[in-house]
Structure formats: structure tokens, C-alpha cells
XYZ file of C-alpha atoms in Angstrom:
120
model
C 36.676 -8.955 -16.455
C 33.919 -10.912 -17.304
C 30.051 -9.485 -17.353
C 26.921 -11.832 -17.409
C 23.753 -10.706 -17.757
C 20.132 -12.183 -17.041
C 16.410 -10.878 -16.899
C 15.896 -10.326 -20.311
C 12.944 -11.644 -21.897
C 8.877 -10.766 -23.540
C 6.687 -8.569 -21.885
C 3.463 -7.403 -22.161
C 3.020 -3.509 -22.219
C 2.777 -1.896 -18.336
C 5.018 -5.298 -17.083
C 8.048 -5.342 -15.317
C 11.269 -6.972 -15.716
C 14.037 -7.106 -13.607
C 17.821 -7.164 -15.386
C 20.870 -8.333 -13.549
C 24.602 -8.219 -14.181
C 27.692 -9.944 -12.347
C 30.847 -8.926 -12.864
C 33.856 -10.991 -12.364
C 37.158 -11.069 -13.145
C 40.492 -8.793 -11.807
C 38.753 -6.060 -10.211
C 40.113 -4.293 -7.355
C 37.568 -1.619 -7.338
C 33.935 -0.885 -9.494
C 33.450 2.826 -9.710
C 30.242 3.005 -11.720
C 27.923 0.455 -12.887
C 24.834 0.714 -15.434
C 22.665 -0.230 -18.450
C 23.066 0.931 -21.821
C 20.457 -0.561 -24.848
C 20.279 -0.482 -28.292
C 17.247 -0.683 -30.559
C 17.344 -1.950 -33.998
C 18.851 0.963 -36.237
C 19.238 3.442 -33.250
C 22.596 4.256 -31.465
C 23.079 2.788 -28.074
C 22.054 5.039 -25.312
C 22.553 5.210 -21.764
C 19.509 4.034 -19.567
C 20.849 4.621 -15.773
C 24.061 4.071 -14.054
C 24.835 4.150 -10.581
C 28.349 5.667 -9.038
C 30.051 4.073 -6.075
C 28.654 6.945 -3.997
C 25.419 5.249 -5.026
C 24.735 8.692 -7.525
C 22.638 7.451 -9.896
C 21.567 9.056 -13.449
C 18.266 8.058 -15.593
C 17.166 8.686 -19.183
C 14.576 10.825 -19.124
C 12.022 8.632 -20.694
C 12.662 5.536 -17.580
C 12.385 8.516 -14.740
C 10.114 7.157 -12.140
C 9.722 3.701 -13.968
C 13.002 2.006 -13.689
C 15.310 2.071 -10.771
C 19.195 0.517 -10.340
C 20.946 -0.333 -7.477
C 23.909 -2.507 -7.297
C 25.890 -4.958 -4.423
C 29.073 -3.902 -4.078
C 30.188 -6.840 -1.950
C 28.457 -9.323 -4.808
C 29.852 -7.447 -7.806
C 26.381 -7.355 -9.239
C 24.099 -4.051 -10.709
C 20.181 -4.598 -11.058
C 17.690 -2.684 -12.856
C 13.979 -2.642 -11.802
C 11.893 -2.187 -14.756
C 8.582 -1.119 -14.579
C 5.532 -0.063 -16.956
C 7.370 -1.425 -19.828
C 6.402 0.087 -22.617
C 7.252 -0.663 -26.633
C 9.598 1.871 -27.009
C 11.740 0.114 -24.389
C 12.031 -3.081 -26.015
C 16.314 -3.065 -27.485
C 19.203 -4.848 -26.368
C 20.223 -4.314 -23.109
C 23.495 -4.254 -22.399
C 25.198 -3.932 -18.479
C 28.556 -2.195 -18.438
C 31.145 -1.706 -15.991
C 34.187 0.853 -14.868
C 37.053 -0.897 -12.742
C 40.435 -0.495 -11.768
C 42.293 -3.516 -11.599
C 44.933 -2.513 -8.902
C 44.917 -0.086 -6.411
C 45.418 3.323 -8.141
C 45.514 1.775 -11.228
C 44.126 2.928 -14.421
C 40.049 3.045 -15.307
C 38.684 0.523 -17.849
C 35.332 0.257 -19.316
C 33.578 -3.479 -19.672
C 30.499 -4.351 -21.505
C 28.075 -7.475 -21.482
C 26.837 -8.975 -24.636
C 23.418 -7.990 -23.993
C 20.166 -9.381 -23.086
C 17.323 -8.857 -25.265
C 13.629 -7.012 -23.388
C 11.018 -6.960 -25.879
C 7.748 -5.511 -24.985
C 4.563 -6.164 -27.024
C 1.852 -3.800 -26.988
């Protein structure tokens, strides 16, 4: 299963970014999708995800500024960034659950990242 990711990039503070991911690969079915990031000396931490009941889950510091939604029939999971703000600025980093055969195990997948970098 391969992950690419795009939309990463420099943004003023209160601008808006919009990451994408496709996944490809052996993948029978994608159960949930979502964004992790990583700032520089900080532990990677979940930013949203998105089940394929279309649940979804925020941080608490992106509620009501970032949204994810995903194509099921394109493989691909976007998230809508909005009033960017410094603090947001890390490695962002798209990762997938899939089974590869029906009723076949779970397996988690992870992009390299894309870096957002917000100035103030």
C-alpha cells in the first residue's frame, strides 16, 4: 500500500491549506483514514481521522478550523485547513487502516509527510 501526499507548503498566519492523500496499493477495504503531524521535538499527534461510517474525530486545538472528508471510490482523504496558525506548522503525515482481503486482517499505513509551515 502506497500513500502520497500533497498540499503542504508556507502560509501566512489565518491562511488555509488544503492536504491530500491517495492511497494505492492491495486494498480491499479502508476503514479509517486521517492526519497525524509532528513538530520538531514533539511526539506525533493525531489531528482528525475519519471512519468509514464517515465518524470523524478532531484535536481539540483544529475544532471548527480544519475539516476531513475522504472519497471512498478514489481512495483519497483531504483535510481543509483553515486559520492556520504557528502552532500548526509540523509534518503532516496521512495514514491509513486497510484490509487487504475480505475478512482479512487490519494494517496501519503511513505517508512520508508533507511539511505546513505557518509564519506569523
Amino acid at each position: 500500500v502506497q500513500l502520497v501526499e500533497s498540499g503542504g507548503g508556507l502560509v501566512e498566519s489565518g491562511g488555509s491549506l488544503r492536504l491530500s492523500c491517495v492511497a494505492s496499493g492491495n486494498i480491499f477495504s479502508i476503514f479509517a483514514m486521517g492526519w497525524y503531524r509532528q513538530a520538531p521535538g514533539k511526539q506525533r499527534e493525531l489531528v482528525a481521522s475519519i471512519t468509514d461510517n464517515e465518524q470523524t474525530n478532531y484535536e481539540d486545538s483544529v475544532k471548527g478550523r480544519f475539516t476531513i472528508s475522504r472519497d471512498n471510490a478514489k481512495k483519497v482523504v483531504h483535510l481543509q485547513m483553515n486559520s492556520l496558525k504557528p502552532e500548526d506548522t509540523a509534518v503532516y503525515h496521512c495514514h491509513v487502516r486497510v484490509s487487504q482481503w475480505l475478512g482479512g486482517n487490519e494494517y496501519d499505513y503511513w505517508g512520508q509527510g508533507t511539511q505546513v509551515t505557518v509564519s506569523s
